[in-house]
């Protein structure tokens, strides 16, 4: 029985006889050529409606084919059915309803000369030659597979229970008004539990735990598609047969298009052949869906005596299904957003590495310099007490700090001797050039200050602005040390590499003049092996020492750095 907010007509007979309920959805009846509420027959094309179902690991996506008319399919935005896969042509194919005086009509599909082709039951279509479709056909639009299906009948017989000596009454089996007062609090509690779940499995478990506790059904399961062949299996279940829930495949198949409620299944054997074989007397099955996204089914089954009315149980299950569908859709959206962010990040990182590779290609003596400065900057930031987000900014700044050297000639970059004043001015311009290159990239806004000011000196006299002390942004002071450390420990055109110990001694000697004394204190305190591992050599010696005029306790040094960074980035 399909129930979608319908009103059910319950017709009773004499005492002790069984009561037959025929479901008439008044909104659907007016489109279906069946009797409406007043008994008048309404003739429309709804009986010719079919579904095009695309199945994936995350659920079914269903597309309605409503006669009469033409449904165009392709990647172009003007199509009635837009498929965004790059292998689908812009104007790929079309479904067209063809009337027939005998059968009423049929749907036909025509390939519009697409590049990747259209297939029906694995048979390639000839371009611009139409082919009729039958329910159950497999249709492939390029690489995307669909099933051509007819909706379940909108009217079917269901036994709800033993009749009472009354004539006729109407009930609304799945309307919110049918929720008993005791179930309202339960739905709110279920909603909180579902939305607190961290993954799809936890959502399924929370849903069936609550339903099993309240509904009184012996077996409760969350059923979904887990393979490409479309098979439905229980991914979470409760009850004495938790590992082997009695699933009626006919009920599951029918419930994909709408809720199913079956009671005293002996009378419903014609519609659901597996119920008698499974010894099931009552079944409630409700789709978990939001819009055209199908996530699975909530399935309740029982074979013994059952005194709880089905109407409020069905209403409860539908409410839980709605909450679960919303939670699953939100989780799916978060997963898609995370994937998009990861792809954008990978594209961004790839672009940055390509730019850095361009710099390395201009001067082979500095090849790998930016990557090493990034590692030194991250290590220094971490030991200075910065959190991982801020340390990540320091790494990124180190990676792109010399991007402005793209605007400096190779002759100047590779010159082995002393630079002339004019050549030095070219070199001194690279922080400004780098800043101008990166300022239009939103992801770089937090690190532009480090790119601009990594050649300033703590006592003043650096470039490009000649500022001093704490007027120099913290990232600029940090990259200055990382940059100098790598420059001293690698070979350059104008000198050979220094040992790590000698480089640290030089940083300690220049603390307070060239370098921030607090950051100098931190860099010389780091395990020498961690620093040397970045350079790739294995030279060790005694630790460097700071001159007395910049001596400070490690606690005071780290505290002041952390406070300043927090203040400047708040």
XYZ file of C-alpha atoms in Angstrom:
570
model
C 0.000 0.000 0.000
C 1.406 3.379 -0.922
C 0.596 6.137 1.559
C 1.820 9.709 1.068
C -0.227 11.869 3.387
C -3.354 10.109 2.161
C -6.785 9.707 3.679
C -7.706 6.058 4.082
C -11.234 4.802 3.669
C -11.929 2.041 6.175
C -15.037 0.007 5.304
C -16.339 -2.370 7.953
C -18.895 -5.118 7.825
C -20.481 -7.299 10.440
C -18.896 -7.899 13.861
C -15.955 -10.263 13.841
C -15.256 -9.929 10.142
C -12.101 -8.436 8.735
C -11.967 -4.827 7.680
C -10.533 -3.884 4.295
C -8.852 -0.533 3.781
C -8.401 0.865 0.301
C -5.924 3.711 0.145
C -7.051 6.683 -1.911
C -4.663 9.584 -1.950
C -7.016 12.404 -2.903
C -4.257 14.552 -4.399
C -2.945 11.663 -6.475
C -6.362 10.369 -7.468
C -7.152 13.541 -9.351
C -4.129 12.830 -11.540
C -4.524 9.096 -11.909
C -7.748 8.273 -13.713
C -9.102 6.524 -10.601
C -12.109 7.430 -8.505
C -11.753 10.659 -6.582
C -13.330 11.260 -3.173
C -16.717 12.055 -4.675
C -16.714 8.965 -6.890
C -16.132 10.784 -10.153
C -13.621 9.300 -12.560
C -10.813 11.671 -13.541
C -8.937 10.814 -16.744
C -5.351 12.064 -16.979
C -1.948 10.796 -18.090
C -0.668 9.816 -14.630
C -1.033 6.128 -15.492
C 1.653 6.756 -18.121
C 4.075 8.213 -15.586
C 7.399 6.420 -15.245
C 10.587 6.867 -13.254
C 14.177 7.055 -14.424
C 16.193 5.824 -11.424
C 19.945 6.367 -11.061
C 21.473 4.133 -8.393
C 24.724 4.876 -6.567
C 26.491 3.889 -3.371
C 24.881 6.806 -1.532
C 21.315 6.059 -2.643
C 18.861 6.437 -5.496
C 18.135 9.615 -7.451
C 14.752 9.420 -9.192
C 13.632 11.508 -12.161
C 9.946 11.618 -13.114
C 8.909 11.130 -16.744
C 5.432 12.644 -16.925
C 3.364 12.119 -20.094
C 2.643 13.681 -22.478
C 5.735 15.539 -23.620
C 9.456 15.370 -24.343
C 12.147 15.124 -21.650
C 15.507 16.273 -22.990
C 18.679 14.924 -21.345
C 22.192 16.336 -21.439
C 24.869 18.410 -19.790
C 23.442 21.716 -21.018
C 21.445 23.808 -18.567
C 18.488 24.065 -20.948
C 17.674 20.338 -20.687
C 14.758 19.064 -18.627
C 17.123 16.532 -17.037
C 20.631 17.940 -16.545
C 23.463 15.416 -16.056
C 26.701 17.150 -15.067
C 29.065 14.281 -15.871
C 31.739 15.574 -18.311
C 31.270 12.537 -20.595
C 27.597 13.404 -21.156
C 27.012 15.570 -24.235
C 25.293 18.950 -23.948
C 22.306 17.690 -25.990
C 22.676 13.955 -25.389
C 19.265 12.294 -25.821
C 15.529 12.707 -25.295
C 12.595 10.683 -23.926
C 9.339 11.215 -25.827
C 5.836 9.992 -25.040
C 4.162 8.452 -28.110
C 0.357 7.969 -27.817
C -1.167 4.679 -28.986
C -4.949 4.027 -29.331
C -4.615 0.445 -28.103
C -2.055 0.506 -25.293
C -2.449 4.158 -24.500
C 1.120 4.969 -25.476
C 4.770 4.296 -24.749
C 7.941 6.137 -23.910
C 10.676 6.149 -26.583
C 14.304 7.251 -26.313
C 16.373 8.879 -29.049
C 20.124 9.510 -29.019
C 20.989 12.954 -30.437
C 24.349 11.989 -31.922
C 26.110 12.077 -28.547
C 29.857 11.497 -28.248
C 29.647 8.787 -25.551
C 26.472 7.155 -26.881
C 23.197 5.885 -25.422
C 22.456 2.215 -24.662
C 19.297 0.296 -23.777
C 19.907 -3.091 -22.149
C 23.557 -2.822 -23.282
C 22.559 -2.282 -26.933
C 23.980 0.881 -28.507
C 21.364 3.132 -30.125
C 21.794 4.434 -33.639
C 21.875 8.228 -33.601
C 18.484 9.884 -34.212
C 16.623 6.561 -34.352
C 14.151 6.137 -31.473
C 13.549 2.962 -29.515
C 10.547 2.083 -27.280
C 11.141 1.423 -23.593
C 9.564 -1.156 -21.304
C 9.488 -1.125 -17.490
C 12.672 -2.730 -16.170
C 14.859 -1.610 -19.086
C 18.399 -0.485 -18.294
C 19.273 2.826 -19.906
C 22.839 4.168 -20.098
C 23.315 7.866 -20.853
C 27.028 7.870 -21.605
C 28.678 6.511 -18.426
C 25.583 7.036 -16.233
C 23.273 4.053 -15.704
C 19.524 4.306 -15.073
C 16.571 1.956 -14.616
C 13.284 2.689 -16.392
C 10.487 1.880 -13.922
C 6.729 2.154 -13.628
C 5.418 3.502 -10.282
C 3.632 1.117 -7.957
C -0.179 1.147 -8.236
C -1.719 3.874 -6.138
C -4.557 1.707 -4.868
C -4.075 -1.613 -3.105
C -5.778 -3.701 -0.492
C -4.476 -3.802 3.062
C -5.914 -5.475 6.145
C -5.624 -3.266 9.217
C -7.297 -5.455 11.843
C -10.512 -6.994 13.082
C -13.563 -4.900 12.383
C -15.709 -3.350 15.056
C -19.506 -3.096 14.626
C -19.469 0.314 12.930
C -20.342 1.331 9.384
C -17.744 3.559 7.706
C -15.135 6.007 9.019
C -12.106 7.832 7.642
C -8.663 7.934 9.169
C -5.409 9.669 8.207
C -2.819 6.972 8.772
C 0.336 9.015 8.302
C -0.731 12.593 9.031
C 1.053 14.365 11.922
C -2.279 14.562 13.753
C -2.150 10.786 14.154
C 0.923 11.081 16.362
C -0.042 10.204 19.882
C 0.967 12.730 22.523
C 3.445 10.296 24.043
C 5.260 10.059 20.700
C 5.858 13.801 20.337
C 8.518 13.922 23.052
C 9.997 10.756 21.612
C 10.367 12.350 18.168
C 12.175 15.340 19.702
C 14.523 13.043 21.615
C 15.128 10.967 18.486
C 15.928 14.124 16.528
C 18.542 15.162 19.075
C 20.158 11.715 19.027
C 20.225 11.551 15.232
C 21.724 15.006 14.798
C 24.403 14.183 17.390
C 25.516 11.183 15.308
C 28.914 11.490 13.624
C 28.372 9.275 10.579
C 25.723 7.485 8.510
C 25.939 4.293 10.543
C 25.400 6.182 13.802
C 22.330 7.900 12.305
C 20.873 4.528 11.277
C 21.561 3.064 14.728
C 19.969 6.044 16.519
C 16.850 5.855 14.346
C 16.166 2.150 14.799
C 17.071 2.189 18.513
C 14.370 4.753 19.152
C 11.771 3.061 16.947
C 12.439 -0.373 18.464
C 12.035 1.090 21.947
C 8.712 2.826 21.243
C 6.916 1.010 18.422
C 6.427 -2.431 19.940
C 7.543 -4.187 16.719
C 9.732 -7.255 17.161
C 12.080 -6.460 14.267
C 13.281 -3.015 13.196
C 15.903 -2.299 10.535
C 17.450 0.481 8.480
C 17.695 -0.878 4.954
C 19.756 0.690 2.193
C 21.504 -0.023 -1.064
C 25.140 -0.956 -0.468
C 26.211 -2.224 -3.891
C 25.932 -1.160 -7.506
C 23.448 -3.946 -8.349
C 20.700 -2.172 -6.395
C 20.254 -4.878 -3.727
C 18.806 -3.649 -0.419
C 20.254 -4.991 2.829
C 19.840 -4.170 6.519
C 22.787 -2.043 7.666
C 21.395 -1.709 11.201
C 18.787 -3.833 12.926
C 17.280 -4.652 16.312
C 15.240 -7.586 17.583
C 15.614 -11.310 18.299
C 16.680 -11.893 14.684
C 18.956 -8.841 14.557
C 21.419 -10.600 12.287
C 18.686 -12.055 10.051
C 15.797 -9.593 9.817
C 12.893 -11.024 7.806
C 12.918 -8.636 4.859
C 10.045 -8.790 2.390
C 11.589 -7.861 -0.953
C 8.183 -7.049 -2.444
C 7.453 -4.581 0.368
C 10.923 -3.044 0.034
C 10.557 -2.654 -3.724
C 7.171 -1.002 -3.363
C 8.236 1.259 -0.498
C 10.901 2.882 -2.665
C 8.038 4.879 -4.195
C 6.043 5.490 -1.004
C 5.266 4.248 2.489
C 3.795 0.750 2.902
C 1.642 -0.380 5.830
C 0.466 -4.012 5.958
C -1.546 -5.699 8.699
C -2.838 -9.285 8.886
C -0.778 -10.155 5.834
C -2.783 -13.256 4.974
C -5.195 -11.069 3.050
C -2.319 -9.198 1.376
C -0.575 -12.319 0.073
C -1.426 -11.516 -3.505
C 0.351 -8.171 -3.298
C 3.291 -9.290 -1.157
C 4.119 -12.930 -1.809
C 7.006 -13.129 0.643
C 5.002 -12.171 3.751
C 3.369 -15.574 4.266
C 6.620 -17.395 3.566
C 8.374 -15.224 6.176
C 5.519 -15.680 8.692
C 5.001 -11.927 8.931
C 1.650 -10.502 9.978
C 2.400 -6.763 10.091
C 4.913 -4.606 8.241
C 5.549 -0.867 8.166
C 8.090 0.371 5.648
C 8.800 4.072 5.078
C 11.367 5.592 2.679
C 14.079 7.809 4.113
C 14.289 10.512 1.455
C 14.638 14.235 1.003
C 13.616 15.747 -2.309
C 14.920 13.382 -4.966
C 17.587 11.872 -2.694
C 16.787 8.342 -1.540
C 18.868 7.187 1.466
C 17.151 3.947 2.432
C 14.095 2.539 4.221
C 12.927 2.174 7.802
C 11.473 -1.333 8.033
C 9.350 -2.728 10.903
C 8.072 -6.313 10.938
C 6.212 -8.559 13.367
C 4.699 -12.021 13.168
C 2.872 -12.389 16.473
C 0.022 -10.776 18.372
C 0.147 -6.999 18.048
C -2.130 -4.765 20.079
C -0.655 -1.358 19.292
C -2.635 0.569 16.623
C -0.680 0.912 13.415
C -1.708 4.485 12.611
C 0.358 6.245 15.328
C 3.270 3.835 14.748
C 3.304 4.662 11.050
C 3.174 8.384 11.866
C 6.083 7.978 14.280
C 8.180 6.111 11.713
C 7.533 8.735 9.063
C 8.603 11.484 11.478
C 11.803 9.623 12.305
C 12.452 9.029 8.606
C 12.129 12.772 7.922
C 14.608 13.641 10.684
C 17.041 10.929 9.565
C 16.828 12.059 5.934
C 17.644 15.633 6.905
C 20.614 14.495 9.003
C 21.911 12.253 6.196
C 21.511 15.046 3.651
C 23.422 17.440 5.902
C 26.179 14.888 6.370
C 26.341 14.285 2.641
C 26.553 18.028 2.004
C 29.362 18.375 4.550
C 31.212 15.500 2.896
C 30.827 17.079 -0.533
C 31.947 20.463 0.806
C 34.972 18.877 2.454
C 35.838 17.140 -0.796
C 35.494 20.387 -2.741
C 37.648 22.200 -0.198
C 40.282 19.471 -0.436
C 40.251 19.711 -4.229
C 40.521 23.491 -4.118
C 43.336 23.226 -1.593
C 45.156 20.726 -3.791
C 44.737 23.026 -6.786
C 45.958 25.988 -4.737
C 48.975 24.059 -3.430
C 49.769 22.856 -6.924
C 49.675 26.425 -8.246
C 51.950 27.643 -5.460
C 54.457 24.849 -6.045
C 54.432 25.617 -9.765
C 55.276 29.254 -9.014
C 57.985 28.236 -6.578
C 59.358 25.834 -9.174
C 59.607 28.772 -11.533
C 61.783 30.619 -8.997
C 63.968 27.559 -8.427
C 64.464 27.242 -12.170
C 65.811 30.819 -12.312
C 68.555 30.081 -9.777
C 69.686 26.449 -9.311
C 71.745 27.434 -6.259
C 68.578 28.263 -4.323
C 66.605 25.230 -5.483
C 64.561 23.901 -2.568
C 65.145 27.097 -0.570
C 61.460 27.983 -0.211
C 60.500 24.485 0.959
C 63.270 24.474 3.567
C 62.352 27.956 4.798
C 58.741 26.744 5.134
C 59.900 23.801 7.289
C 62.171 25.994 9.426
C 59.348 28.523 9.883
C 56.856 25.838 10.958
C 59.348 24.307 13.399
C 60.204 27.708 14.880
C 56.533 28.726 15.177
C 55.641 25.459 16.901
C 58.454 25.794 19.428
C 57.469 29.436 20.007
C 54.095 28.270 21.319
C 51.877 29.024 18.320
C 48.932 26.743 17.632
C 48.850 24.508 14.564
C 46.735 26.941 12.527
C 49.204 29.793 13.102
C 52.165 27.476 12.534
C 50.524 26.450 9.260
C 50.382 30.115 8.237
C 54.083 30.409 9.009
C 54.790 27.390 6.790
C 52.754 28.850 3.925
C 54.466 32.213 4.295
C 57.859 30.519 4.174
C 56.826 28.674 1.043
C 55.951 31.844 -0.898
C 58.170 34.460 0.781
C 60.450 34.779 -2.283
C 57.715 34.650 -4.937
C 58.626 38.207 -5.912
C 61.960 37.011 -7.316
C 59.997 36.158 -10.454
C 60.447 39.864 -11.234
C 64.241 39.805 -10.731
C 66.549 38.990 -13.662
C 68.417 35.692 -13.647
C 71.751 37.488 -14.135
C 71.315 39.317 -10.843
C 70.088 36.231 -8.985
C 73.028 34.126 -10.189
C 75.759 36.782 -9.932
C 78.664 35.338 -7.904
C 80.310 38.636 -6.941
C 79.230 41.805 -5.154
C 76.050 43.470 -6.396
C 76.026 47.024 -7.695
C 73.619 49.534 -6.157
C 71.279 49.131 -9.106
C 71.368 45.343 -8.855
C 70.734 45.511 -5.134
C 67.675 47.680 -5.780
C 66.329 44.917 -8.023
C 66.823 42.370 -5.242
C 65.340 44.706 -2.636
C 62.166 45.047 -4.704
C 61.219 41.366 -4.516
C 59.213 41.599 -1.215
C 56.993 44.306 -2.728
C 56.634 42.382 -5.993
C 55.699 39.229 -4.073
C 53.164 41.146 -1.994
C 51.559 42.552 -5.152
C 51.426 39.095 -6.788
C 49.712 37.459 -3.810
C 47.397 40.174 -2.505
C 44.595 39.195 -4.878
C 44.472 35.627 -3.482
C 42.083 35.382 -0.472
C 44.003 32.473 1.078
C 47.106 34.661 1.269
C 45.634 37.627 3.132
C 46.958 36.467 6.528
C 50.556 36.044 5.352
C 51.112 39.099 3.147
C 52.801 40.926 6.024
C 55.421 38.182 6.279
C 56.112 38.296 2.538
C 56.493 42.087 2.622
C 58.667 42.385 5.748
C 60.904 39.300 5.928
C 63.995 41.411 5.072
C 63.443 44.084 7.724
C 65.999 44.244 10.570
C 65.020 44.304 14.232
C 67.204 47.378 14.862
C 66.081 49.051 11.632
C 67.870 49.575 8.319
C 66.319 46.663 6.436
C 64.089 46.780 3.375
C 61.673 47.636 1.875
C 60.391 50.042 4.584
C 63.232 50.192 7.126
C 60.922 49.632 10.119
C 62.233 48.184 13.392
C 61.361 46.257 16.535
C 57.808 45.122 17.073
C 56.598 47.333 14.239
C 57.835 44.495 12.068
C 54.975 41.923 11.908
C 55.693 38.740 13.818
C 55.535 36.632 10.642
C 58.139 38.892 9.054
C 60.492 38.459 12.029
C 59.936 34.708 12.045
C 60.546 34.244 8.298
C 63.649 36.442 8.590
C 65.304 33.903 10.893
C 64.145 30.879 8.865
C 65.370 32.531 5.645
C 68.778 33.403 7.089
C 69.248 29.950 8.618
C 68.707 28.217 5.294
C 70.843 30.751 3.425
C 73.763 30.106 5.764
C 73.511 26.294 5.757
C 73.294 25.797 1.962
C 75.715 26.552 -0.860
C 75.362 29.879 -2.681
C 77.136 31.341 -5.713
C 79.138 33.659 -3.475
C 80.121 31.218 -0.661
C 79.949 27.631 0.616
C 77.496 26.299 3.199
C 78.253 26.815 6.904
C 77.755 24.107 9.549
C 74.486 24.334 11.436
C 76.303 25.252 14.659
C 78.038 28.193 12.997
C 74.759 29.409 11.505
C 73.050 29.319 14.906
C 75.990 31.146 16.481
C 75.560 33.878 13.852
C 71.825 34.166 14.585
C 72.579 34.373 18.293
C 75.246 37.050 17.669
C 72.835 39.133 15.568
C 69.911 38.809 17.992
C 68.614 42.275 18.775
C 70.202 43.837 15.681
C 69.131 41.767 12.686
C 66.778 39.311 14.400
C 64.046 39.324 17.048
C 65.942 38.326 20.241
C 63.059 36.254 21.573
C 62.725 34.205 18.380
C 66.524 33.882 18.282
C 66.332 32.438 21.793
C 63.806 29.871 20.581
C 65.669 28.816 17.409
C 68.951 28.112 19.217
C 67.102 26.020 21.833
C 65.613 23.612 19.284
C 67.110 20.124 19.055
C 69.918 20.440 16.496
C 68.941 17.175 14.838
C 65.499 18.530 13.926
C 67.084 21.548 12.281
C 69.736 19.499 10.535
C 67.151 17.058 9.191
C 65.584 19.911 7.194
C 68.921 20.695 5.547
C 69.604 17.007 4.968
C 73.137 16.909 6.464
C 74.404 15.440 9.725
C 76.741 17.974 11.309
C 76.498 18.467 15.040
C 78.431 20.600 17.507
C 77.922 22.468 20.772
C 74.742 24.549 21.057
C 74.950 28.232 20.280
C 74.690 30.797 23.055
C 73.055 34.209 23.149
C 75.056 37.309 24.075
C 74.299 38.635 27.578
C 72.444 41.761 26.380
C 69.605 39.675 24.906
C 69.451 36.914 27.523
C 65.922 36.073 28.728
C 64.295 33.112 30.425
C 62.625 30.674 28.017
C 59.298 31.102 29.826
C 59.291 34.893 29.439
C 60.458 34.650 25.842
C 57.753 32.214 24.739
C 55.021 34.012 26.692
C 55.719 37.380 25.071
C 55.822 35.879 21.572
C 52.535 34.045 22.110
C 50.789 37.107 23.573
C 51.922 39.323 20.717
C 50.866 36.834 18.036
C 47.453 36.407 19.654
C 46.977 40.181 19.821
C 48.000 40.758 16.202
C 45.867 37.940 14.728
C 42.741 38.362 16.861
